[in-house]
mmCIF file of C-alpha atoms in Angstrom:
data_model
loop_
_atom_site.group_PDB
_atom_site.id
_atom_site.type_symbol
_atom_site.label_atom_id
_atom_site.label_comp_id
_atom_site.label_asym_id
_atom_site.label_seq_id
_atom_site.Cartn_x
_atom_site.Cartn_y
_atom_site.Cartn_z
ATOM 1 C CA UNK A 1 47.157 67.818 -28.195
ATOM 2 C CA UNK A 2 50.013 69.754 -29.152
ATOM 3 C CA UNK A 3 52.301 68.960 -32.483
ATOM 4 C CA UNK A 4 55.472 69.388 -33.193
ATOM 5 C CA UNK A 5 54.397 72.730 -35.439
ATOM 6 C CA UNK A 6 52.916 74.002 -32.500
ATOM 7 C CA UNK A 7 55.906 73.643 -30.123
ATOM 8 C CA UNK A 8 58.012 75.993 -32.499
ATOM 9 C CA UNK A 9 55.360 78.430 -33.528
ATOM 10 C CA UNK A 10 55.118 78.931 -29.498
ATOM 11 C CA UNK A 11 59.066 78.607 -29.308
ATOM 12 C CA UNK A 12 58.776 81.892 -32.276
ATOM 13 C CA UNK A 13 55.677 83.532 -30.801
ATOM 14 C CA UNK A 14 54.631 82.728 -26.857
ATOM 15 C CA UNK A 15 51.952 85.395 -27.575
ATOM 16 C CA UNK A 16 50.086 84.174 -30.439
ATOM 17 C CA UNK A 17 50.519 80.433 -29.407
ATOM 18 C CA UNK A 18 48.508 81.312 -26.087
ATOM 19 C CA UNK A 19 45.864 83.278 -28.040
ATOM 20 C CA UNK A 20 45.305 79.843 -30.757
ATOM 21 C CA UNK A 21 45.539 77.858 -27.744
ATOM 22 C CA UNK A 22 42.755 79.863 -26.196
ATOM 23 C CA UNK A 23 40.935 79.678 -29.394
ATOM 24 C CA UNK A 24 41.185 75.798 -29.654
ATOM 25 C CA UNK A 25 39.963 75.404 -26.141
ATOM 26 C CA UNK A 26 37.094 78.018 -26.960
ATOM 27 C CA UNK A 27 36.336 75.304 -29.828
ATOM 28 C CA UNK A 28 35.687 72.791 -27.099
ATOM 29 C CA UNK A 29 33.963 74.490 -25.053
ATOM 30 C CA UNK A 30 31.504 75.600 -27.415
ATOM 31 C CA UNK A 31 31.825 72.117 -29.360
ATOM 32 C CA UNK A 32 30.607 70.436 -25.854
ATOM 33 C CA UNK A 33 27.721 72.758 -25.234
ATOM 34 C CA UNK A 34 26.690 72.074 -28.718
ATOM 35 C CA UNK A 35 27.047 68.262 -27.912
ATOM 36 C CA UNK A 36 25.095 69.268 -24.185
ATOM 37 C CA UNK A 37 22.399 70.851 -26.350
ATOM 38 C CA UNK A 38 21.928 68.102 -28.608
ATOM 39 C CA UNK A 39 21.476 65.667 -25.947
ATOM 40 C CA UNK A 40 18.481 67.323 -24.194
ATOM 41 C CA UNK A 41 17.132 68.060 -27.689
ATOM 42 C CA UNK A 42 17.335 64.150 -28.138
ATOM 43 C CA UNK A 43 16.179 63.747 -24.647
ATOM 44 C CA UNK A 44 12.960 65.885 -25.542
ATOM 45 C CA UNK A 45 12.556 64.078 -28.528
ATOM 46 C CA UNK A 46 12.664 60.790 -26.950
ATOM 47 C CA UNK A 47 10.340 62.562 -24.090
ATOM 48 C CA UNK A 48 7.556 63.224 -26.962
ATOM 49 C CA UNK A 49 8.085 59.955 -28.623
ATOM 50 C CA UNK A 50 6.872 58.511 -25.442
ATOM 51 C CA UNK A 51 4.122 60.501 -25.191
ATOM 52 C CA UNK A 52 3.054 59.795 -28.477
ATOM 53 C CA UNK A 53 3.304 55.916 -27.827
ATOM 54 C CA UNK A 54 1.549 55.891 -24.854
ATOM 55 C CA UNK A 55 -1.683 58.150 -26.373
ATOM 56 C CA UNK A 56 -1.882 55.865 -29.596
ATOM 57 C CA UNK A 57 -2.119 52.986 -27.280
ATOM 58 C CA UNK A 58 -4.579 54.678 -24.580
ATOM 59 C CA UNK A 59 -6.481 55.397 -28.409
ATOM 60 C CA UNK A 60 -6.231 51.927 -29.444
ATOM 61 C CA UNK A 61 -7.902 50.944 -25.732
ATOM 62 C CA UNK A 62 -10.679 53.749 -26.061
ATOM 63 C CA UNK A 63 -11.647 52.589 -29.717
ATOM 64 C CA UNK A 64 -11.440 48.645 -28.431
ATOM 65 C CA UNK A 65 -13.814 49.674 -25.559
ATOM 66 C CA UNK A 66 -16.137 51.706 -27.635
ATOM 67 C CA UNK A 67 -16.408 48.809 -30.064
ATOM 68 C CA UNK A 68 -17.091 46.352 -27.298
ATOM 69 C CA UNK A 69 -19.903 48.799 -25.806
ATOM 70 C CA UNK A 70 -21.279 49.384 -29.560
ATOM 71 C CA UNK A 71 -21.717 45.647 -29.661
ATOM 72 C CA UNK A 72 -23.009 45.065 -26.469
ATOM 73 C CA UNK A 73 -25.323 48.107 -27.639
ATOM 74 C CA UNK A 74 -26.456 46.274 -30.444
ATOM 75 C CA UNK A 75 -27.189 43.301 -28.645
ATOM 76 C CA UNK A 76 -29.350 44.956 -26.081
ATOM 77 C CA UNK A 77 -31.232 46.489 -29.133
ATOM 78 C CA UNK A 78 -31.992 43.619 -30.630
ATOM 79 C CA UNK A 79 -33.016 41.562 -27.327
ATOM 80 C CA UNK A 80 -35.386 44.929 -26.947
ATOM 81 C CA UNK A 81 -37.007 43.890 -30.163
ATOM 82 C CA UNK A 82 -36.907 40.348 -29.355
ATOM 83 C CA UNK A 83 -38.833 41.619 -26.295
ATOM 84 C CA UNK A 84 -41.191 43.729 -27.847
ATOM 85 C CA UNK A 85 -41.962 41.510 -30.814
ATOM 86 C CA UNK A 86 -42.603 38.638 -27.712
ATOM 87 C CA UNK A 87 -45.384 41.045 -25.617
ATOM 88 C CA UNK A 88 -47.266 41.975 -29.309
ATOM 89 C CA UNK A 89 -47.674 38.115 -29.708
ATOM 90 C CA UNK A 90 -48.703 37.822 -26.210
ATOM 91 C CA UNK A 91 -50.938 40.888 -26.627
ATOM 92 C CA UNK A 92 -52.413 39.453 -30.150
ATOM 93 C CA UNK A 93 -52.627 36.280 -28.413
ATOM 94 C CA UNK A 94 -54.943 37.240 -25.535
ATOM 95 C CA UNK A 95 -56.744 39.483 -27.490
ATOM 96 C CA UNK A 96 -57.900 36.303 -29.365
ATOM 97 C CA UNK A 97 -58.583 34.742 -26.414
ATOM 98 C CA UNK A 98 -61.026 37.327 -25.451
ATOM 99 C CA UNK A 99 -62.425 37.756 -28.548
ATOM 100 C CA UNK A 100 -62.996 33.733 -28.520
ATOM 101 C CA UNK A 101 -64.489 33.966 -24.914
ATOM 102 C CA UNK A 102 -66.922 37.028 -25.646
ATOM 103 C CA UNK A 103 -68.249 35.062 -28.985
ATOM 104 C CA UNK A 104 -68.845 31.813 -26.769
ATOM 105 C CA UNK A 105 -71.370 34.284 -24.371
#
């Protein structure tokens, strides 16, 4: 964009209008670089972000399926009891049995 300032300070000096106009342009440039940079830094950012999200939700999965196998742990722990507690009734049991046979004899 050129003003009307810059029309006569090029009318008065050609040489130092081309050298601020290079300068200005320069400013672009390096302005839009800046912006390019910024972008894939946001881009990256966004990129971890992701990554993040998806290993606090494969975490929340793990911790839901070690729960479910700590339960299902616990159950078969107490059934194991339930079990054992069952064969030293049935062993107590029989052992009366025999001990009621061998007094009859």
């Amino acid at each position: 964009i050129t003003t009307k300032s810059d029309e006569i300070s090029a009318a008065k000096n050609p040489m130092q209008h081309k050298l601020d106009s290079a300068e200005k342009l320069k400013k672009v440039a390096d302005w839009d670089s800046v912006n390019e940079d910024q972008i894939q830094w946001n881009a990256q950012l966004l990129n971890l972000r992701n990554a993040l999200v998806d290993a606090i939700t494969n975490r929340d999965k793990l911790l839901g399926e070690i729960c479910e196998l700590l339960e299902e742990k616990d159950t078969m722990q107490k059934d194991l009891s339930d079990m054992k507690k069952s064969k030293q009734q049935e062993t107590k049991t029989l052992q009366n049995r025999v001990a009621e046979i061998t007094a009859e004899n």
